[in-house]
PDB file of C-alpha atoms in Angstrom:
ATOM      1  CA  MET A   1      39.436  57.312  -1.105  1.00 39.00           C
ATOM      2  CA  GLN A   2      40.254  53.857   0.263  1.00 40.00           C
ATOM      3  CA  GLU A   3      43.620  53.711   1.984  1.00 42.00           C
ATOM      4  CA  THR A   4      46.020  50.890   1.250  1.00 41.00           C
ATOM      5  CA  THR A   5      45.914  48.275   3.976  1.00 44.00           C
ATOM      6  CA  GLU A   6      49.305  47.612   5.519  1.00 45.00           C
ATOM      7  CA  LEU A   7      50.091  44.540   7.560  1.00 46.00           C
ATOM      8  CA  SER A   8      52.442  44.715  10.498  1.00 42.00           C
ATOM      9  CA  PRO A   9      55.121  41.992  10.782  1.00 38.00           C
ATOM     10  CA  GLU A  10      53.321  40.718  13.881  1.00 40.00           C
ATOM     11  CA  SER A  11      49.975  40.265  12.176  1.00 38.00           C
ATOM     12  CA  ALA A  12      51.532  38.906   9.009  1.00 36.00           C
ATOM     13  CA  SER A  13      53.060  35.990  10.866  1.00 38.00           C
ATOM     14  CA  VAL A  14      51.147  32.773  10.196  1.00 40.00           C
ATOM     15  CA  LEU A  15      49.914  30.704  13.085  1.00 44.00           C
ATOM     16  CA  PRO A  16      50.515  26.962  13.062  1.00 46.00           C
ATOM     17  CA  ILE A  17      47.773  25.017  11.279  1.00 51.00           C
ATOM     18  CA  HIS A  18      45.046  24.291  13.812  1.00 63.00           C
ATOM     19  CA  SER A  19      44.925  20.548  13.238  1.00 61.00           C
ATOM     20  CA  GLY A  20      44.742  18.705  16.543  1.00 76.00           C
ATOM     21  CA  ILE A  21      43.727  21.839  18.482  1.00 87.00           C
ATOM     22  CA  ASP A  22      40.152  22.023  19.723  1.00 92.00           C
ATOM     23  CA  PRO A  23      38.473  25.368  19.054  1.00 95.00           C
ATOM     24  CA  THR A  24      37.559  27.603  21.964  1.00 96.00           C
ATOM     25  CA  ILE A  25      34.402  28.718  20.132  1.00 97.00           C
ATOM     26  CA  SER A  26      32.590  26.672  17.510  1.00 97.00           C
ATOM     27  CA  ILE A  27      29.758  28.273  15.544  1.00 97.00           C
ATOM     28  CA  LYS A  28      27.775  25.719  13.555  1.00 97.00           C
ATOM     29  CA  ASN A  29      25.387  26.566  10.696  1.00 97.00           C
ATOM     30  CA  LEU A  30      23.970  29.518  12.620  1.00 98.00           C
ATOM     31  CA  ASP A  31      20.824  31.366  11.564  1.00 98.00           C
ATOM     32  CA  PHE A  32      19.771  34.343  13.677  1.00 97.00           C
ATOM     33  CA  ALA A  33      16.780  36.636  13.418  1.00 97.00           C
ATOM     34  CA  TYR A  34      15.263  39.724  15.006  1.00 95.00           C
ATOM     35  CA  GLY A  35      11.606  38.784  14.756  1.00 94.00           C
ATOM     36  CA  SER A  36      10.925  38.063  11.086  1.00 94.00           C
ATOM     37  CA  ASN A  37      14.151  39.741   9.963  1.00 95.00           C
ATOM     38  CA  GLN A  38      16.849  37.104   9.480  1.00 96.00           C
ATOM     39  CA  VAL A  39      20.269  38.715   9.847  1.00 96.00           C
ATOM     40  CA  LEU A  40      22.649  35.734   9.926  1.00 98.00           C
ATOM     41  CA  HIS A  41      22.509  32.918   7.409  1.00 97.00           C
ATOM     42  CA  GLY A  42      24.237  29.583   7.929  1.00 97.00           C
ATOM     43  CA  VAL A  43      27.370  30.915   9.628  1.00 97.00           C
ATOM     44  CA  SER A  44      29.946  28.263  10.562  1.00 97.00           C
ATOM     45  CA  LEU A  45      33.233  29.344  12.130  1.00 97.00           C
ATOM     46  CA  ASP A  46      35.782  28.026  14.633  1.00 97.00           C
ATOM     47  CA  ILE A  47      37.829  30.376  16.812  1.00 97.00           C
ATOM     48  CA  TYR A  48      40.919  28.985  18.510  1.00 96.00           C
ATOM     49  CA  PRO A  49      42.729  29.547  21.805  1.00 95.00           C
ATOM     50  CA  ARG A  50      44.882  32.660  22.136  1.00 94.00           C
ATOM     51  CA  GLU A  51      44.229  34.127  18.734  1.00 96.00           C
ATOM     52  CA  VAL A  52      42.813  37.473  17.679  1.00 97.00           C
ATOM     53  CA  MET A  53      39.936  36.997  15.244  1.00 98.00           C
ATOM     54  CA  ALA A  54      38.691  40.092  13.395  1.00 98.00           C
ATOM     55  CA  PHE A  55      35.189  40.373  11.967  1.00 98.00           C
ATOM     56  CA  ILE A  56      35.046  42.813   9.035  1.00 97.00           C
ATOM     57  CA  GLY A  57      32.383  43.800   6.535  1.00 96.00           C
ATOM     58  CA  PRO A  58      30.120  46.725   5.624  1.00 95.00           C
ATOM     59  CA  SER A  59      27.616  48.153   8.088  1.00 91.00           C
ATOM     60  CA  GLY A  60      24.615  45.892   8.595  1.00 92.00           C
ATOM     61  CA  CYS A  61      26.403  42.711   7.546  1.00 94.00           C
ATOM     62  CA  GLY A  62      25.771  40.949  10.882  1.00 96.00           C
ATOM     63  CA  LYS A  63      29.218  41.043  12.440  1.00 97.00           C
ATOM     64  CA  SER A  64      28.159  42.812  15.668  1.00 96.00           C
ATOM     65  CA  THR A  65      25.069  40.612  15.948  1.00 97.00           C
ATOM     66  CA  LEU A  66      27.272  37.516  15.755  1.00 98.00           C
ATOM     67  CA  LEU A  67      29.659  38.955  18.328  1.00 97.00           C
ATOM     68  CA  ARG A  68      26.780  39.520  20.764  1.00 96.00           C
ATOM     69  CA  CYS A  69      25.626  35.944  20.211  1.00 97.00           C
ATOM     70  CA  LEU A  70      28.897  34.718  21.731  1.00 97.00           C
ATOM     71  CA  ASN A  71      27.936  35.803  25.252  1.00 96.00           C
ATOM     72  CA  ARG A  72      24.173  35.853  24.738  1.00 96.00           C
ATOM     73  CA  MET A  73      23.884  39.632  24.897  1.00 94.00           C
ATOM     74  CA  ASN A  74      21.145  39.294  22.276  1.00 94.00           C
ATOM     75  CA  ASP A  75      18.998  37.656  24.965  1.00 93.00           C
ATOM     76  CA  LEU A  76      18.310  41.222  26.107  1.00 90.00           C
ATOM     77  CA  VAL A  77      16.676  42.120  22.763  1.00 93.00           C
ATOM     78  CA  ASP A  78      12.979  41.326  22.286  1.00 93.00           C
ATOM     79  CA  ASN A  79      12.238  38.690  19.605  1.00 93.00           C
ATOM     80  CA  ALA A  80      15.933  38.060  18.960  1.00 94.00           C
ATOM     81  CA  GLN A  81      16.707  34.385  18.578  1.00 93.00           C
ATOM     82  CA  ILE A  82      18.823  31.698  16.988  1.00 95.00           C
ATOM     83  CA  THR A  83      16.508  29.949  14.550  1.00 95.00           C
ATOM     84  CA  LYS A  84      18.935  27.213  13.494  1.00 96.00           C
ATOM     85  CA  GLY A  85      22.378  25.952  14.390  1.00 97.00           C
ATOM     86  CA  SER A  86      24.395  26.351  17.590  1.00 97.00           C
ATOM     87  CA  ILE A  87      27.313  28.015  19.338  1.00 98.00           C
ATOM     88  CA  GLU A  88      29.608  25.990  21.573  1.00 97.00           C
ATOM     89  CA  ILE A  89      32.391  26.999  23.926  1.00 96.00           C
ATOM     90  CA  HIS A  90      34.677  24.061  24.667  1.00 94.00           C
ATOM     91  CA  GLY A  91      31.995  21.773  23.290  1.00 94.00           C
ATOM     92  CA  ASN A  92      29.237  23.110  25.560  1.00 95.00           C
ATOM     93  CA  ASN A  93      26.161  24.560  23.865  1.00 96.00           C
ATOM     94  CA  LEU A  94      25.605  28.161  24.997  1.00 95.00           C
ATOM     95  CA  HIS A  95      21.842  27.669  24.930  1.00 94.00           C
ATOM     96  CA  ASP A  96      21.724  24.475  26.964  1.00 94.00           C
ATOM     97  CA  PRO A  97      19.221  24.973  29.821  1.00 94.00           C
ATOM     98  CA  SER A  98      21.998  24.264  32.324  1.00 94.00           C
ATOM     99  CA  VAL A  99      24.034  27.307  31.214  1.00 94.00           C
ATOM    100  CA  ASP A 100      24.183  30.104  33.789  1.00 94.00           C
ATOM    101  CA  VAL A 101      24.210  33.290  31.690  1.00 93.00           C
ATOM    102  CA  ILE A 102      25.872  35.330  34.455  1.00 90.00           C
ATOM    103  CA  GLU A 103      28.709  32.798  34.660  1.00 91.00           C
ATOM    104  CA  LEU A 104      28.917  32.749  30.869  1.00 94.00           C
ATOM    105  CA  ARG A 105      29.396  36.516  30.730  1.00 92.00           C
ATOM    106  CA  LYS A 106      32.191  36.320  33.295  1.00 91.00           C
ATOM    107  CA  LYS A 107      33.961  33.785  31.093  1.00 94.00           C
ATOM    108  CA  VAL A 108      33.183  35.736  27.921  1.00 97.00           C
ATOM    109  CA  GLY A 109      33.811  39.406  28.704  1.00 95.00           C
ATOM    110  CA  MET A 110      32.795  42.264  26.453  1.00 95.00           C
ATOM    111  CA  VAL A 111      34.198  45.703  25.647  1.00 94.00           C
ATOM    112  CA  PHE A 112      31.785  48.002  23.851  1.00 92.00           C
ATOM    113  CA  GLN A 113      32.167  50.579  21.096  1.00 89.00           C
ATOM    114  CA  LYS A 114      31.666  53.489  23.468  1.00 88.00           C
ATOM    115  CA  SER A 115      33.565  53.342  26.738  1.00 90.00           C
ATOM    116  CA  ASN A 116      31.082  52.914  29.573  1.00 92.00           C
ATOM    117  CA  PRO A 117      32.788  53.330  32.948  1.00 94.00           C
ATOM    118  CA  PHE A 118      30.573  53.329  36.020  1.00 95.00           C
ATOM    119  CA  PRO A 119      30.047  56.703  37.757  1.00 96.00           C
ATOM    120  CA  LYS A 120      32.425  55.556  40.464  1.00 96.00           C
ATOM    121  CA  SER A 121      36.113  55.852  41.274  1.00 98.00           C
ATOM    122  CA  ILE A 122      38.746  54.260  39.065  1.00 98.00           C
ATOM    123  CA  TYR A 123      39.357  51.699  41.820  1.00 97.00           C
ATOM    124  CA  GLN A 124      35.667  50.866  42.219  1.00 96.00           C
ATOM    125  CA  ASN A 125      35.229  50.391  38.484  1.00 97.00           C
ATOM    126  CA  VAL A 126      37.749  47.567  38.500  1.00 97.00           C
ATOM    127  CA  ALA A 127      36.807  46.160  41.896  1.00 96.00           C
ATOM    128  CA  TYR A 128      33.062  46.089  41.240  1.00 93.00           C
ATOM    129  CA  GLY A 129      32.905  42.697  39.530  1.00 90.00           C
ATOM    130  CA  LEU A 130      35.019  41.076  42.231  1.00 91.00           C
ATOM    131  CA  GLN A 131      32.818  42.483  44.979  1.00 89.00           C
ATOM    132  CA  ILE A 132      29.683  41.259  43.215  1.00 87.00           C
ATOM    133  CA  GLN A 133      31.287  37.805  43.147  1.00 87.00           C
ATOM    134  CA  GLY A 134      31.647  37.993  46.920  1.00 88.00           C
ATOM    135  CA  VAL A 135      35.383  38.687  47.204  1.00 87.00           C
ATOM    136  CA  ARG A 136      35.695  40.401  50.594  1.00 87.00           C
ATOM    137  CA  SER A 137      39.437  40.402  51.163  1.00 93.00           C
ATOM    138  CA  LYS A 138      40.660  43.973  50.586  1.00 93.00           C
ATOM    139  CA  ARG A 139      44.177  42.670  49.986  1.00 94.00           C
ATOM    140  CA  LYS A 140      42.952  40.331  47.270  1.00 94.00           C
ATOM    141  CA  VAL A 141      40.824  43.045  45.661  1.00 95.00           C
ATOM    142  CA  ASP A 142      43.751  45.495  45.795  1.00 96.00           C
ATOM    143  CA  GLN A 143      46.006  42.937  44.119  1.00 96.00           C
ATOM    144  CA  LYS A 144      43.490  42.187  41.385  1.00 96.00           C
ATOM    145  CA  VAL A 145      42.812  45.882  40.736  1.00 97.00           C
ATOM    146  CA  GLU A 146      46.509  46.571  40.279  1.00 97.00           C
ATOM    147  CA  GLU A 147      47.054  43.439  38.196  1.00 96.00           C
ATOM    148  CA  SER A 148      44.123  44.271  35.897  1.00 96.00           C
ATOM    149  CA  LEU A 149      45.174  47.888  35.462  1.00 97.00           C
ATOM    150  CA  ARG A 150      48.711  46.751  34.651  1.00 96.00           C
ATOM    151  CA  LYS A 151      47.408  44.287  32.055  1.00 94.00           C
ATOM    152  CA  ALA A 152      45.355  47.108  30.569  1.00 94.00           C
ATOM    153  CA  ALA A 153      48.498  49.298  30.392  1.00 93.00           C
ATOM    154  CA  LEU A 154      46.851  51.886  32.630  1.00 96.00           C
ATOM    155  CA  TRP A 155      48.408  51.403  36.071  1.00 97.00           C
ATOM    156  CA  GLU A 156      51.260  53.886  35.700  1.00 96.00           C
ATOM    157  CA  GLU A 157      48.822  56.592  34.557  1.00 96.00           C
ATOM    158  CA  VAL A 158      46.292  56.176  37.368  1.00 97.00           C
ATOM    159  CA  LYS A 159      48.052  54.607  40.352  1.00 96.00           C
ATOM    160  CA  ASP A 160      48.114  57.928  42.238  1.00 97.00           C
ATOM    161  CA  ARG A 161      44.466  58.785  41.496  1.00 97.00           C
ATOM    162  CA  LEU A 162      42.582  55.544  42.100  1.00 98.00           C
ATOM    163  CA  ASN A 163      39.960  57.298  44.212  1.00 97.00           C
ATOM    164  CA  GLU A 164      39.144  59.880  41.550  1.00 97.00           C
ATOM    165  CA  ASN A 165      36.003  59.556  39.425  1.00 97.00           C
ATOM    166  CA  ALA A 166      36.565  57.523  36.279  1.00 97.00           C
ATOM    167  CA  TYR A 167      34.787  60.202  34.240  1.00 97.00           C
ATOM    168  CA  GLY A 168      37.886  62.361  34.720  1.00 96.00           C
ATOM    169  CA  LEU A 169      39.905  60.053  32.474  1.00 96.00           C
ATOM    170  CA  SER A 170      40.416  60.692  28.774  1.00 95.00           C
ATOM    171  CA  GLY A 171      38.389  58.663  26.252  1.00 93.00           C
ATOM    172  CA  GLY A 172      41.259  56.303  25.578  1.00 94.00           C
ATOM    173  CA  GLN A 173      41.953  55.844  29.276  1.00 96.00           C
ATOM    174  CA  GLN A 174      38.276  55.143  29.914  1.00 96.00           C
ATOM    175  CA  GLN A 175      38.297  52.424  27.265  1.00 95.00           C
ATOM    176  CA  ARG A 176      41.387  50.818  28.807  1.00 95.00           C
ATOM    177  CA  LEU A 177      39.682  51.061  32.199  1.00 97.00           C
ATOM    178  CA  CYS A 178      36.727  49.145  30.769  1.00 96.00           C
ATOM    179  CA  ILE A 179      39.169  46.525  29.504  1.00 96.00           C
ATOM    180  CA  ALA A 180      40.720  46.332  32.995  1.00 96.00           C
ATOM    181  CA  ARG A 181      37.234  45.928  34.477  1.00 96.00           C
ATOM    182  CA  THR A 182      36.636  43.023  32.101  1.00 95.00           C
ATOM    183  CA  LEU A 183      39.991  41.407  32.944  1.00 95.00           C
ATOM    184  CA  ALA A 184      39.418  41.619  36.705  1.00 95.00           C
ATOM    185  CA  VAL A 185      36.803  38.842  36.701  1.00 92.00           C
ATOM    186  CA  GLU A 186      39.237  36.526  34.872  1.00 92.00           C
ATOM    187  CA  PRO A 187      37.540  35.856  31.550  1.00 95.00           C
ATOM    188  CA  GLU A 188      38.845  33.359  29.041  1.00 96.00           C
ATOM    189  CA  ILE A 189      37.417  35.120  25.992  1.00 97.00           C
ATOM    190  CA  ILE A 190      37.231  38.873  25.312  1.00 97.00           C
ATOM    191  CA  LEU A 191      34.773  40.301  22.788  1.00 97.00           C
ATOM    192  CA  MET A 192      35.411  43.814  21.473  1.00 97.00           C
ATOM    193  CA  ASP A 193      32.807  45.670  19.425  1.00 96.00           C
ATOM    194  CA  GLU A 194      34.647  48.397  17.504  1.00 94.00           C
ATOM    195  CA  PRO A 195      36.633  49.337  20.635  1.00 94.00           C
ATOM    196  CA  CYS A 196      38.576  52.151  18.962  1.00 93.00           C
ATOM    197  CA  SER A 197      35.906  53.804  16.820  1.00 90.00           C
ATOM    198  CA  ALA A 198      35.503  56.756  19.216  1.00 85.00           C
ATOM    199  CA  LEU A 199      39.227  57.175  19.939  1.00 91.00           C
ATOM    200  CA  ASP A 200      41.918  59.393  18.482  1.00 91.00           C
ATOM    201  CA  PRO A 201      44.897  57.793  16.671  1.00 93.00           C
ATOM    202  CA  VAL A 202      47.177  57.864  19.719  1.00 92.00           C
ATOM    203  CA  ALA A 203      44.610  56.211  21.992  1.00 91.00           C
ATOM    204  CA  THR A 204      43.789  53.742  19.212  1.00 93.00           C
ATOM    205  CA  GLY A 205      47.451  52.761  18.985  1.00 93.00           C
ATOM    206  CA  ARG A 206      47.591  52.095  22.716  1.00 92.00           C
ATOM    207  CA  VAL A 207      44.498  49.878  22.620  1.00 93.00           C
ATOM    208  CA  GLU A 208      45.885  47.985  19.629  1.00 95.00           C
ATOM    209  CA  GLU A 209      49.180  47.375  21.452  1.00 94.00           C
ATOM    210  CA  LEU A 210      47.154  46.183  24.415  1.00 94.00           C
ATOM    211  CA  ILE A 211      45.217  43.697  22.275  1.00 95.00           C
ATOM    212  CA  LEU A 212      48.440  42.273  20.855  1.00 94.00           C
ATOM    213  CA  GLY A 213      49.768  41.765  24.399  1.00 93.00           C
ATOM    214  CA  LEU A 214      46.559  40.246  25.767  1.00 94.00           C
ATOM    215  CA  LYS A 215      46.312  37.525  23.126  1.00 92.00           C
ATOM    216  CA  ASN A 216      49.044  35.586  24.938  1.00 91.00           C
ATOM    217  CA  GLU A 217      46.461  34.851  27.636  1.00 94.00           C
ATOM    218  CA  TYR A 218      43.046  35.286  26.040  1.00 95.00           C
ATOM    219  CA  THR A 219      41.044  34.417  22.955  1.00 97.00           C
ATOM    220  CA  ILE A 220      39.966  37.767  21.478  1.00 97.00           C
ATOM    221  CA  VAL A 221      37.272  38.522  18.903  1.00 98.00           C
ATOM    222  CA  VAL A 222      37.203  42.071  17.523  1.00 98.00           C
ATOM    223  CA  VAL A 223      34.562  43.659  15.319  1.00 97.00           C
ATOM    224  CA  THR A 224      36.122  46.519  13.387  1.00 95.00           C
ATOM    225  CA  HIS A 225      35.083  48.751  10.509  1.00 91.00           C
ATOM    226  CA  ASN A 226      38.755  49.669  10.090  1.00 91.00           C
ATOM    227  CA  MET A 227      40.507  47.242   7.768  1.00 92.00           C
ATOM    228  CA  GLN A 228      43.910  48.726   8.566  1.00 93.00           C
ATOM    229  CA  GLN A 229      43.257  47.901  12.200  1.00 95.00           C
ATOM    230  CA  ALA A 230      42.276  44.319  11.358  1.00 96.00           C
ATOM    231  CA  GLY A 231      45.519  44.014   9.450  1.00 95.00           C
ATOM    232  CA  ARG A 232      47.566  45.280  12.381  1.00 96.00           C
ATOM    233  CA  ILE A 233      46.069  43.269  15.234  1.00 96.00           C
ATOM    234  CA  SER A 234      44.439  40.046  14.018  1.00 97.00           C
ATOM    235  CA  ASP A 235      45.750  36.568  13.315  1.00 96.00           C
ATOM    236  CA  ARG A 236      42.725  35.615  11.237  1.00 97.00           C
ATOM    237  CA  THR A 237      39.994  37.680   9.625  1.00 97.00           C
ATOM    238  CA  ALA A 238      36.395  36.758   8.796  1.00 97.00           C
ATOM    239  CA  PHE A 239      34.618  38.797   6.114  1.00 97.00           C
ATOM    240  CA  PHE A 240      30.822  39.073   6.322  1.00 97.00           C
ATOM    241  CA  TYR A 241      28.363  40.374   3.744  1.00 96.00           C
ATOM    242  CA  LEU A 242      24.559  40.512   4.035  1.00 96.00           C
ATOM    243  CA  GLY A 243      24.579  38.166   7.011  1.00 96.00           C
ATOM    244  CA  GLU A 244      26.738  35.506   5.402  1.00 97.00           C
ATOM    245  CA  LEU A 245      30.316  34.528   6.199  1.00 97.00           C
ATOM    246  CA  ILE A 246      31.973  34.957   2.823  1.00 97.00           C
ATOM    247  CA  GLU A 247      35.520  34.000   3.749  1.00 96.00           C
ATOM    248  CA  CYS A 248      37.746  33.388   6.769  1.00 97.00           C
ATOM    249  CA  ASP A 249      41.488  32.870   6.619  1.00 96.00           C
ATOM    250  CA  PHE A 250      44.784  34.114   7.958  1.00 96.00           C
ATOM    251  CA  THR A 251      44.716  37.900   7.858  1.00 97.00           C
ATOM    252  CA  LYS A 252      47.691  38.152   5.516  1.00 95.00           C
ATOM    253  CA  LYS A 253      45.957  35.950   2.977  1.00 96.00           C
ATOM    254  CA  ILE A 254      42.609  37.724   3.279  1.00 96.00           C
ATOM    255  CA  PHE A 255      44.216  41.080   2.508  1.00 95.00           C
ATOM    256  CA  ILE A 256      46.753  39.987  -0.098  1.00 95.00           C
ATOM    257  CA  ASN A 257      45.237  36.970  -1.848  1.00 94.00           C
ATOM    258  CA  PRO A 258      41.581  36.341  -0.921  1.00 95.00           C
ATOM    259  CA  ASP A 259      39.771  33.387  -2.456  1.00 95.00           C
ATOM    260  CA  LYS A 260      36.450  35.156  -3.049  1.00 95.00           C
ATOM    261  CA  LYS A 261      35.837  38.037  -5.437  1.00 95.00           C
ATOM    262  CA  GLN A 262      33.442  39.676  -2.939  1.00 95.00           C
ATOM    263  CA  THR A 263      36.270  39.773  -0.388  1.00 96.00           C
ATOM    264  CA  GLU A 264      38.679  41.237  -2.910  1.00 95.00           C
ATOM    265  CA  ASP A 265      36.148  43.889  -3.945  1.00 95.00           C
ATOM    266  CA  TYR A 266      35.554  44.920  -0.325  1.00 94.00           C
ATOM    267  CA  ILE A 267      39.257  44.993   0.557  1.00 93.00           C
ATOM    268  CA  SER A 268      40.017  47.064  -2.547  1.00 90.00           C
ATOM    269  CA  GLY A 269      37.286  49.574  -1.688  1.00 88.00           C
ATOM    270  CA  LYS A 270      34.866  48.811  -4.529  1.00 84.00           C
ATOM    271  CA  PHE A 271      32.059  48.810  -1.955  1.00 78.00           C
ATOM    272  CA  GLY A 272      31.683  49.125   1.799  1.00 67.00           C
TER     273      GLY A 272
END
């Protein structure tokens, strides 16, 4: 049975109208295909600074594919390609030949569905990206490790065990560690692909609180199959169906008074 979606006061608050604000991410008439299988059809969407955007829709609707387009993770998949349209970050086309994909992925960090800490210590998990960038000052690395763990709401739980293997952490702690690892390299945008799907309710609540705190500094895009979660954490919600963007609006409106019947049917549990 479909549960009733409840909106928190925080998520129900309406952002100022975006007029006069340039989008952080601008997706323009995007078609995307895996070989001959087209999975996104004419998607156009702007995502603005310091907002949480949720992508919702039934399995196979293209929301995770679109998310992975935003930092070119789909480049790693054979025969995956944008066949029409473009994606821009601050007006710069992600597929311009001058774009350094490694630099792009530092700016646009990603947290995956299943936590994937390195088989290293808690400290080394967070420090790794900095060391790859050539940061050699131990003092600077120490500061950034602590700062990132604090931002990920994990410092107090691990500060006395930084040299222990990260695999000794609980599932929820591992996911927050992966978020800290992403924060350490100072991204501007954070992509999250169903970050709580493998977590228990308590750990999920902690990650959701973390997302609400991080949006003061970062633009965050979250794919979630959990509509209640979208209602709790997002400022705006985009609903996808069969590779098309059906509707995008403030989350409160999407859940209470959507414009499209397909959106209403999905929200009310008639399909999904």
